[in-house]
XYZ file of C-alpha atoms in Angstrom:
593
model
C 0.303 24.656 31.428
C -1.426 21.234 31.263
C -4.902 19.823 31.515
C -5.422 16.428 32.932
C -9.027 14.851 32.664
C -10.277 12.343 35.219
C -13.642 10.596 35.285
C -14.811 9.816 38.693
C -16.118 6.369 39.336
C -14.191 4.689 36.757
C -11.811 1.864 37.456
C -8.811 3.811 36.746
C -9.836 6.829 39.026
C -7.277 6.222 41.785
C -4.546 5.655 39.219
C -5.405 8.879 37.420
C -5.370 10.792 40.602
C -1.929 9.237 41.416
C -0.685 10.573 38.028
C -1.967 13.969 38.550
C -0.157 13.929 42.126
C 3.126 12.942 40.443
C 2.705 15.634 37.727
C 1.978 18.271 40.596
C 4.828 17.210 42.746
C 7.179 17.471 39.786
C 7.933 21.062 40.716
C 7.105 22.305 37.332
C 3.811 23.892 38.191
C 2.807 26.745 40.456
C -1.005 26.569 40.411
C -3.688 23.995 40.254
C -7.343 24.576 39.655
C -9.946 21.989 39.317
C -13.101 22.268 37.383
C -15.670 19.579 38.297
C -18.777 18.954 36.081
C -21.250 16.632 37.511
C -24.440 14.998 36.123
C -25.664 14.386 39.562
C -26.889 17.057 42.181
C -26.733 15.072 45.495
C -24.933 17.398 47.995
C -22.983 15.092 50.095
C -21.186 13.049 47.506
C -20.250 16.261 45.676
C -19.146 17.994 48.934
C -17.151 14.902 49.852
C -15.423 14.642 46.403
C -14.531 18.388 46.734
C -13.048 17.898 50.077
C -11.014 14.926 48.975
C -9.567 17.083 46.231
C -8.693 19.966 48.599
C -7.097 17.613 51.139
C -5.050 15.871 48.537
C -3.959 19.088 46.788
C -4.172 21.704 49.592
C -3.184 24.780 47.579
C -5.711 24.001 44.830
C -9.069 25.564 44.182
C -12.279 23.372 43.378
C -15.065 25.025 41.083
C -17.910 22.568 40.593
C -21.182 23.039 38.359
C -24.100 20.671 37.967
C -24.078 20.026 34.287
C -26.432 19.230 31.449
C -23.687 17.154 29.864
C -20.047 16.395 30.598
C -17.581 16.980 27.762
C -14.548 14.681 28.160
C -11.844 14.892 25.311
C -14.407 16.674 23.241
C -17.074 13.804 23.512
C -20.218 13.763 25.447
C -19.428 11.121 28.166
C -22.029 8.894 29.921
C -23.669 10.955 32.674
C -21.156 11.064 35.505
C -18.537 13.388 37.076
C -15.651 14.806 35.115
C -12.769 16.399 36.720
C -10.477 18.693 34.789
C -7.164 19.556 36.575
C -5.502 22.547 35.010
C -1.777 23.125 35.881
C -0.136 26.408 35.402
C 3.562 27.140 35.343
C 3.748 30.778 35.318
C 0.265 32.123 35.353
C -1.304 33.822 38.340
C -4.757 32.287 38.869
C -6.758 34.029 41.541
C -10.164 32.242 42.587
C -12.652 34.284 44.458
C -16.016 32.926 45.488
C -18.703 35.468 45.996
C -21.580 34.656 48.414
C -25.134 36.015 48.890
C -25.609 37.466 45.334
C -29.310 38.074 45.299
C -30.226 41.546 46.146
C -26.506 42.610 45.891
C -25.885 42.170 42.193
C -24.765 45.522 41.369
C -22.223 45.619 44.160
C -20.819 42.130 43.188
C -20.426 43.373 39.533
C -18.532 46.479 40.888
C -16.229 44.325 43.093
C -15.403 42.111 40.159
C -14.555 45.139 38.084
C -12.397 46.606 41.017
C -10.650 43.409 41.203
C -9.945 43.316 37.534
C -8.489 46.924 37.906
C -6.133 45.807 40.788
C -4.552 42.848 38.994
C -1.604 43.753 36.777
C -1.439 41.910 33.315
C -4.876 40.465 33.881
C -6.078 38.769 30.708
C -9.351 37.037 31.523
C -12.109 36.487 34.064
C -14.083 33.104 34.196
C -17.478 33.058 35.759
C -19.252 30.020 36.883
C -22.721 30.590 38.153
C -26.389 29.496 38.262
C -28.231 32.432 37.003
C -31.529 31.357 38.324
C -31.758 32.962 41.719
C -30.302 36.450 40.991
C -30.196 39.015 38.204
C -27.020 38.371 36.243
C -27.857 41.263 33.853
C -27.135 43.819 36.623
C -23.887 42.113 37.316
C -22.767 42.081 33.562
C -23.673 45.765 33.189
C -21.092 46.476 35.939
C -18.488 43.884 34.701
C -18.743 45.622 31.258
C -17.079 48.586 32.678
C -13.824 46.734 33.403
C -10.714 47.808 31.398
C -10.755 46.980 27.645
C -9.007 43.815 26.368
C -9.891 41.745 29.375
C -11.759 38.621 28.153
C -14.933 37.712 30.190
C -16.352 34.080 29.734
C -18.285 31.548 31.704
C -21.238 29.316 31.819
C -24.542 28.683 33.872
C -24.914 25.339 35.780
C -27.999 23.270 35.145
C -28.797 19.619 35.227
C -29.638 17.115 32.482
C -33.422 17.339 33.123
C -35.286 20.232 31.495
C -38.055 19.719 33.773
C -36.216 19.592 37.143
C -34.425 22.604 38.397
C -30.913 21.367 39.307
C -29.185 24.898 39.063
C -26.182 24.479 41.479
C -22.568 25.169 41.673
C -20.531 23.519 44.460
C -17.165 23.186 46.295
C -15.981 21.704 49.526
C -18.685 23.717 51.338
C -21.557 22.092 49.483
C -24.126 22.980 46.903
C -25.512 26.543 46.229
C -27.487 28.429 43.943
C -26.660 31.969 45.258
C -22.901 32.156 44.611
C -20.648 32.936 41.838
C -17.123 31.382 41.295
C -14.725 33.886 39.692
C -11.420 32.975 38.272
C -8.921 35.744 37.367
C -6.173 34.763 34.958
C -3.130 37.015 34.658
C 0.497 36.987 33.748
C 2.764 38.172 30.912
C 3.103 34.680 29.412
C -0.593 33.693 29.681
C -2.619 33.973 26.428
C -6.216 33.127 25.964
C -8.519 33.188 22.883
C -12.308 33.194 23.488
C -15.111 33.037 21.000
C -18.486 31.604 20.210
C -19.960 29.620 17.289
C -23.825 29.722 16.479
C -25.045 28.624 13.197
C -28.944 29.408 14.007
C -30.582 31.396 11.253
C -33.370 33.978 11.348
C -36.593 32.823 10.102
C -39.138 35.330 8.692
C -39.576 38.977 9.724
C -38.978 40.487 13.008
C -41.260 41.149 16.101
C -40.658 43.894 18.614
C -40.629 43.222 22.430
C -43.322 45.515 23.724
C -43.549 44.226 27.188
C -40.891 42.351 29.209
C -39.639 41.736 32.700
C -36.073 40.411 32.536
C -36.356 36.768 31.356
C -40.102 36.891 31.048
C -41.264 38.048 27.531
C -44.742 39.209 28.120
C -45.807 40.751 24.773
C -44.627 40.827 21.097
C -45.985 43.652 18.909
C -48.476 44.177 21.764
C -49.900 40.543 21.615
C -49.128 37.699 24.001
C -45.689 36.359 23.289
C -46.780 32.900 23.062
C -48.733 33.682 19.740
C -45.389 33.753 17.831
C -45.294 29.917 18.292
C -48.934 29.289 18.133
C -49.668 31.396 15.010
C -46.584 30.602 12.911
C -45.515 27.067 14.002
C -48.853 25.688 15.440
C -47.071 24.771 18.856
C -49.891 24.272 21.415
C -49.444 25.325 25.046
C -49.100 22.024 26.964
C -46.659 20.263 29.159
C -44.344 19.719 26.127
C -44.333 23.283 24.927
C -40.640 24.163 25.937
C -39.452 20.948 24.433
C -41.394 21.462 21.239
C -39.996 25.013 20.788
C -36.313 24.010 21.286
C -36.180 23.548 17.464
C -37.252 26.951 16.961
C -35.600 29.372 19.681
C -35.512 33.138 19.137
C -32.880 35.490 18.256
C -32.644 38.921 19.775
C -30.697 41.452 17.732
C -28.509 43.627 20.026
C -25.734 46.180 19.020
C -24.754 44.208 15.911
C -24.557 40.911 17.982
C -27.216 38.196 18.298
C -28.470 36.740 21.689
C -30.370 33.523 21.229
C -33.031 32.746 23.615
C -34.974 29.326 24.091
C -38.210 28.911 26.018
C -38.232 27.210 29.498
C -42.041 27.417 29.927
C -45.198 29.268 28.916
C -47.486 30.985 31.592
C -51.179 30.953 31.451
C -51.559 34.460 30.165
C -49.122 33.687 27.229
C -45.872 35.126 28.678
C -42.860 33.124 27.746
C -40.101 32.302 30.366
C -36.736 32.324 28.652
C -33.286 31.315 29.210
C -31.948 34.733 29.329
C -33.150 38.417 29.711
C -34.953 40.354 26.964
C -35.682 44.127 27.051
C -38.480 46.254 25.601
C -37.655 47.396 22.261
C -35.577 44.469 21.192
C -36.094 43.030 17.704
C -36.884 39.314 18.037
C -36.789 36.679 15.229
C -37.680 32.993 15.249
C -34.746 31.066 14.031
C -33.817 27.403 13.293
C -30.578 25.452 13.470
C -29.061 25.150 10.005
C -26.443 22.092 10.034
C -24.431 23.484 7.092
C -24.207 26.885 8.652
C -23.292 25.350 12.155
C -20.493 23.332 10.602
C -19.232 26.393 8.615
C -19.126 28.710 11.667
C -17.515 25.928 13.941
C -14.980 25.171 11.294
C -14.043 28.868 11.122
C -13.612 28.793 14.983
C -11.566 25.546 14.800
C -9.073 27.274 12.323
C -8.717 30.277 14.588
C -7.934 27.906 17.590
C -5.530 25.868 15.439
C -3.531 28.960 14.754
C -3.602 29.933 18.301
C -1.810 26.723 19.093
C -3.532 26.052 22.485
C -2.248 23.810 25.412
C -5.736 23.328 26.938
C -9.236 23.984 25.745
C -12.579 24.560 27.562
C -15.854 23.958 25.569
C -18.950 25.457 27.135
C -21.846 24.292 24.901
C -25.521 25.108 25.379
C -27.743 22.137 26.240
C -30.088 22.948 23.334
C -27.162 22.282 20.936
C -27.009 18.707 22.450
C -30.837 18.322 21.991
C -30.394 19.596 18.427
C -27.578 17.324 17.357
C -28.819 14.246 19.344
C -26.686 11.356 18.178
C -24.292 13.684 16.370
C -23.443 15.825 19.308
C -19.869 14.921 19.297
C -19.366 15.941 15.607
C -18.906 19.679 16.152
C -16.520 19.218 19.152
C -14.241 16.425 17.988
C -11.720 18.387 16.096
C -10.832 20.513 19.261
C -9.379 17.273 20.931
C -6.714 17.207 18.047
C -5.639 20.625 19.078
C -5.283 20.092 22.727
C -6.827 18.323 25.862
C -10.472 19.329 25.834
C -12.951 19.499 28.631
C -16.261 21.310 29.362
C -20.003 20.957 30.002
C -23.262 21.561 28.473
C -24.679 24.654 29.936
C -28.005 26.494 30.647
C -26.408 29.733 29.349
C -23.133 31.099 28.125
C -21.156 34.206 29.122
C -18.992 36.215 26.764
C -17.608 39.796 26.423
C -18.081 41.329 23.182
C -14.520 42.551 22.175
C -15.887 45.533 20.226
C -18.470 47.017 22.518
C -16.958 45.606 25.825
C -20.311 44.655 26.958
C -20.596 41.280 28.838
C -23.751 39.384 27.427
C -25.542 36.255 28.265
C -25.940 34.085 25.244
C -27.895 30.633 24.662
C -27.449 28.009 22.116
C -23.711 28.898 21.428
C -20.653 26.823 21.561
C -18.077 28.790 23.568
C -14.592 27.585 23.013
C -11.819 28.900 25.284
C -8.264 28.212 24.197
C -5.352 28.731 26.685
C -1.731 28.723 26.310
C 1.465 29.739 28.344
C 4.379 31.122 26.419
C 4.822 31.545 22.648
C 3.016 29.367 20.134
C 4.999 26.547 18.893
C 6.898 26.729 15.708
C 5.295 23.490 14.498
C 2.294 24.381 12.559
C -0.812 21.981 13.072
C -2.373 20.995 9.717
C -5.890 22.331 9.018
C -8.834 20.570 10.606
C -12.403 20.386 9.608
C -15.534 18.709 11.028
C -16.354 15.254 9.442
C -19.876 15.785 8.732
C -20.342 12.670 6.437
C -22.466 11.199 9.159
C -25.182 13.693 8.050
C -26.743 10.980 5.920
C -30.257 9.705 5.552
C -32.812 11.597 7.695
C -29.938 14.111 8.842
C -29.194 14.609 5.206
C -32.768 15.420 4.447
C -32.958 17.845 7.264
C -29.751 19.434 5.978
C -31.415 19.986 2.568
C -34.522 21.167 3.996
C -32.900 23.740 6.004
C -30.871 24.782 2.982
C -34.249 25.418 1.093
C -35.682 27.246 4.187
C -32.562 29.321 4.463
C -32.848 30.548 0.818
C -36.497 31.204 0.698
C -36.123 32.898 4.151
C -33.317 35.234 2.634
C -35.730 36.145 -0.165
C -38.642 36.945 2.103
C -36.429 38.965 4.374
C -35.078 40.872 1.462
C -38.750 41.504 0.234
C -39.885 42.436 3.829
C -36.827 44.986 4.007
C -37.806 46.489 0.759
C -41.532 46.824 1.997
C -40.334 48.434 5.220
C -38.330 50.858 3.108
C -41.164 51.777 1.109
C -43.473 52.109 4.197
C -40.749 54.526 5.757
C -40.652 56.389 2.675
C -44.535 56.690 2.556
C -44.643 57.707 6.194
C -42.059 60.477 5.489
C -44.028 61.850 2.428
C -47.232 61.754 4.535
C -45.724 63.940 7.207
C -42.908 65.947 5.724
C -42.513 68.332 2.779
C -40.400 66.854 0.254
C -38.479 69.957 -0.706
C -37.734 71.472 2.603
C -37.766 68.422 4.960
C -39.856 70.192 7.577
C -43.428 69.243 8.493
C -46.123 69.407 5.811
C -49.555 71.239 6.340
C -51.250 68.035 7.524
C -48.610 67.322 10.168
C -48.092 70.814 11.278
C -51.905 71.143 11.887
C -51.774 67.884 13.830
C -48.885 69.186 16.010
C -50.697 72.588 16.665
C -53.786 70.790 17.728
C -51.699 68.686 20.090
C -50.259 71.976 21.646
C -53.670 73.743 21.903
C -55.112 70.765 23.609
C -52.304 70.673 26.307
C -52.637 74.515 26.822
C -56.199 74.173 27.500
C -55.662 71.250 29.937
C -52.805 73.021 31.675
C -53.942 76.624 31.447
C -50.956 77.701 29.444
C -50.407 79.994 26.597
C -49.384 78.954 23.006
C -48.496 81.193 20.066
C -48.943 80.701 16.285
C -46.941 82.362 13.706
C -48.017 82.356 10.085
C -45.383 84.024 7.680
C -44.948 84.303 3.891
C -41.940 85.433 1.836
C -42.396 88.716 0.265
C -42.290 89.039 -3.524
C -41.263 85.530 -3.862
C -42.918 85.225 -7.257
C -40.359 87.754 -8.570
C -37.588 85.323 -7.492
C -39.062 82.372 -9.591
C -39.808 84.866 -12.604
C -36.273 86.388 -12.507
C -33.976 83.539 -11.603
C -36.156 80.369 -12.335
C -37.861 77.812 -10.263
C -34.687 75.922 -9.606
C -33.216 78.996 -7.747
C -36.535 79.597 -6.204
C -36.413 76.097 -4.634
C -32.957 76.720 -3.374
C -34.011 79.897 -1.759
C -36.910 78.162 0.058
C -34.428 75.502 1.354
C -32.061 78.125 2.474
C -35.078 80.060 3.918
C -36.139 76.916 5.845
C -32.764 76.550 7.605
C -33.117 80.096 9.017
C -36.643 79.316 10.242
C -35.438 76.024 11.778
C -32.498 77.525 13.568
C -34.659 80.040 15.282
C -37.905 78.377 15.841
C -36.591 74.978 16.833
C -34.204 76.636 19.370
C -37.428 77.012 21.466
C -38.342 74.138 23.721
C -41.415 72.683 22.085
C -41.194 74.879 19.042
C -42.199 73.305 15.618
C -42.175 74.481 12.052
C -44.103 73.443 8.979
C -44.569 74.434 5.310
C -48.309 75.716 4.844
C -47.921 75.654 1.069
C -45.893 77.554 -1.592
C -43.923 80.278 0.262
C -46.173 80.235 3.303
C -44.977 78.743 6.595
C -46.524 77.983 10.025
C -44.947 77.876 13.374
C -46.065 77.013 16.906
C -44.318 78.045 20.073
C -45.583 77.195 23.580
C -45.473 79.245 26.716
C -45.137 82.655 24.965
C -47.525 85.405 25.762
C -48.557 87.992 22.985
C -45.655 90.389 23.719
C -43.092 87.586 23.869
C -44.467 86.184 20.624
C -44.260 89.397 18.840
C -40.731 89.809 20.045
C -39.848 86.495 18.787
C -41.305 86.989 15.468
C -39.186 90.225 15.146
C -36.246 88.355 15.849
C -37.119 85.893 13.053
C -37.920 88.715 10.555
C -34.627 90.386 11.209
C -32.721 87.117 10.698
C -34.260 86.814 7.288
C -33.852 90.476 6.349
C -30.083 90.500 7.251
C -29.341 87.160 5.374
C -27.651 87.110 1.817
C -29.249 84.383 -0.194
C -27.115 82.375 -2.642
C -27.748 82.873 -6.323
C -29.768 86.088 -6.099
C -28.988 89.930 -5.737
C -30.469 91.896 -2.914
C -32.204 90.725 0.367
C -35.402 89.053 1.011
C -38.054 89.828 3.490
C -40.999 88.064 5.267
C -44.309 89.147 6.712
C -45.606 87.497 9.752
C -48.924 87.356 11.498
C -49.160 86.324 15.286
C -51.838 85.121 17.459
C -51.729 84.019 21.166
C -54.127 81.390 22.305
C -54.966 79.459 25.379
C -56.512 76.301 23.494
C -60.190 77.035 24.111
C -60.666 78.958 20.873
C -62.705 77.792 17.930
C -60.050 76.332 15.600
C -61.548 77.665 12.350
C -61.566 81.198 13.673
C -58.067 80.842 15.120
C -56.638 80.157 11.870
C -58.736 82.735 10.055
C -57.482 85.418 12.539
C -53.890 84.900 12.144
C -54.273 84.502 8.491
C -55.813 87.962 8.522
C -52.956 89.352 10.495
C -50.489 88.036 7.826
C -52.834 89.587 5.017
C -52.775 92.893 6.797
C -48.942 92.851 7.139
C -48.673 92.068 3.285
C -51.106 94.959 2.315
C -49.608 97.484 4.524
C -45.986 97.425 3.457
C -44.665 93.911 3.941
C -41.448 93.016 6.135
C -43.464 93.534 9.379
C -45.082 91.732 12.254
C -48.742 92.134 12.861
C -50.350 90.587 16.030
C -54.190 89.716 16.399
C -55.937 92.063 18.802
C -59.224 90.871 19.976
């Protein structure tokens, strides 16, 4: 395969097209696909250009995207139109253009998945889209179901201006924002390697999304989402809010992956409109671009691509990366051009399939590198390459040192926060659970019982309480020691849990010492007594480790409707247990009003 780059409007444009025509007519290639990346969004010139390419190369396909930056030979070119002609010798490249996406997202995703299943030896699917007029998450959820091992990648179209919505893709039929271009790459000798590079680093502790609507993040920790910027970075709500937050986007932790999200605008109620969806429950962090970490990540990727030995490379890089690097934007891309002809565009979002989970996800602020090759890798090894970051001097060098300082202090704060969370989790556990048996303690089981009683009263239902005590347990401690006594309590608890927690809504707690309490909803008095007898027999028939002979329990039972005086309720069931203990033990006594 071969990739030929042509810049529309330059003096050598016609000559470059002639060279492409000679290459195409050589007979060496079987398929030609054009990627056209345009800084401009005027429909007629783009339609005309696409039609001219189709007329000159009738068997080709044209995939156009309005771009936030055109990448030619791994450099950001002056705003213009870049044509990437990809010629394949033995690869089957099927291009499908899906219309009328909005309202039919699930079906479109299903059709893409069905198409993948139909194509033998399929290796990858490329998606070029706008992502502004329809719900891409619904599409990706379906495409995630396609067979393992198939790479999925792509980018969102969007113009150079962050204030003007120029989210269009185009071909010979003109501009559209309600369409998807899908390219299916297949063939035994076609090889592709896709991965992303990030380098943005978490800052501080996490927030939890408590209210969201797709790309609208409404609340973080039950507060207006905008407060994360107002409180911690003192970024005010004004016309430049999105621009001011670019340097501190957000990271969402998802399935051991990270989805970066940057702000497009803030609404009056404090809702943040993001480039990319969020869902309730997501853990969100502020983050910042760490030049050293970015260079490290991209260098790792460059080495992977070098060993892959590509014949063509596509770079789909987020527009926020372009804003972050400013005059140094080419720095992280240039080494790719030493590996193969490199083209691409700056996007408004990147698409990639996670190779481990199989999920197709929407990313932001990533550099997506797509390396392609037909046939085996060359036996000639390419020497190692690295980013030349010596340009990071002066102010850039100062930023690099400051981000290193912030990185180190952030790591320390995050470690301290994790330790605090661990301690809080432990305290929460101890406040609700019995340390020895792991079941609810007295305070928590009383809280649960109260909830069940209130619900019973509201819904005119029955709820039964069981209070039970291990017979002659003091003798176990005296004879075998408290260590064995504790082991018996743990073993006894397993029996209680197996029986009681098998009932829907059944709960168990340790009342104190060898006394336990259980609540079972929707049991009348006879049913509760039968259930208590079942529990009593299970204990009586069990052989406990470390002691001789069997143990028994005594049980008091009371059935309530939730309107009773709580103090009398507990007294009455306690009296029943006392009566059972005083009259021979190993028995069930119910309260009779």
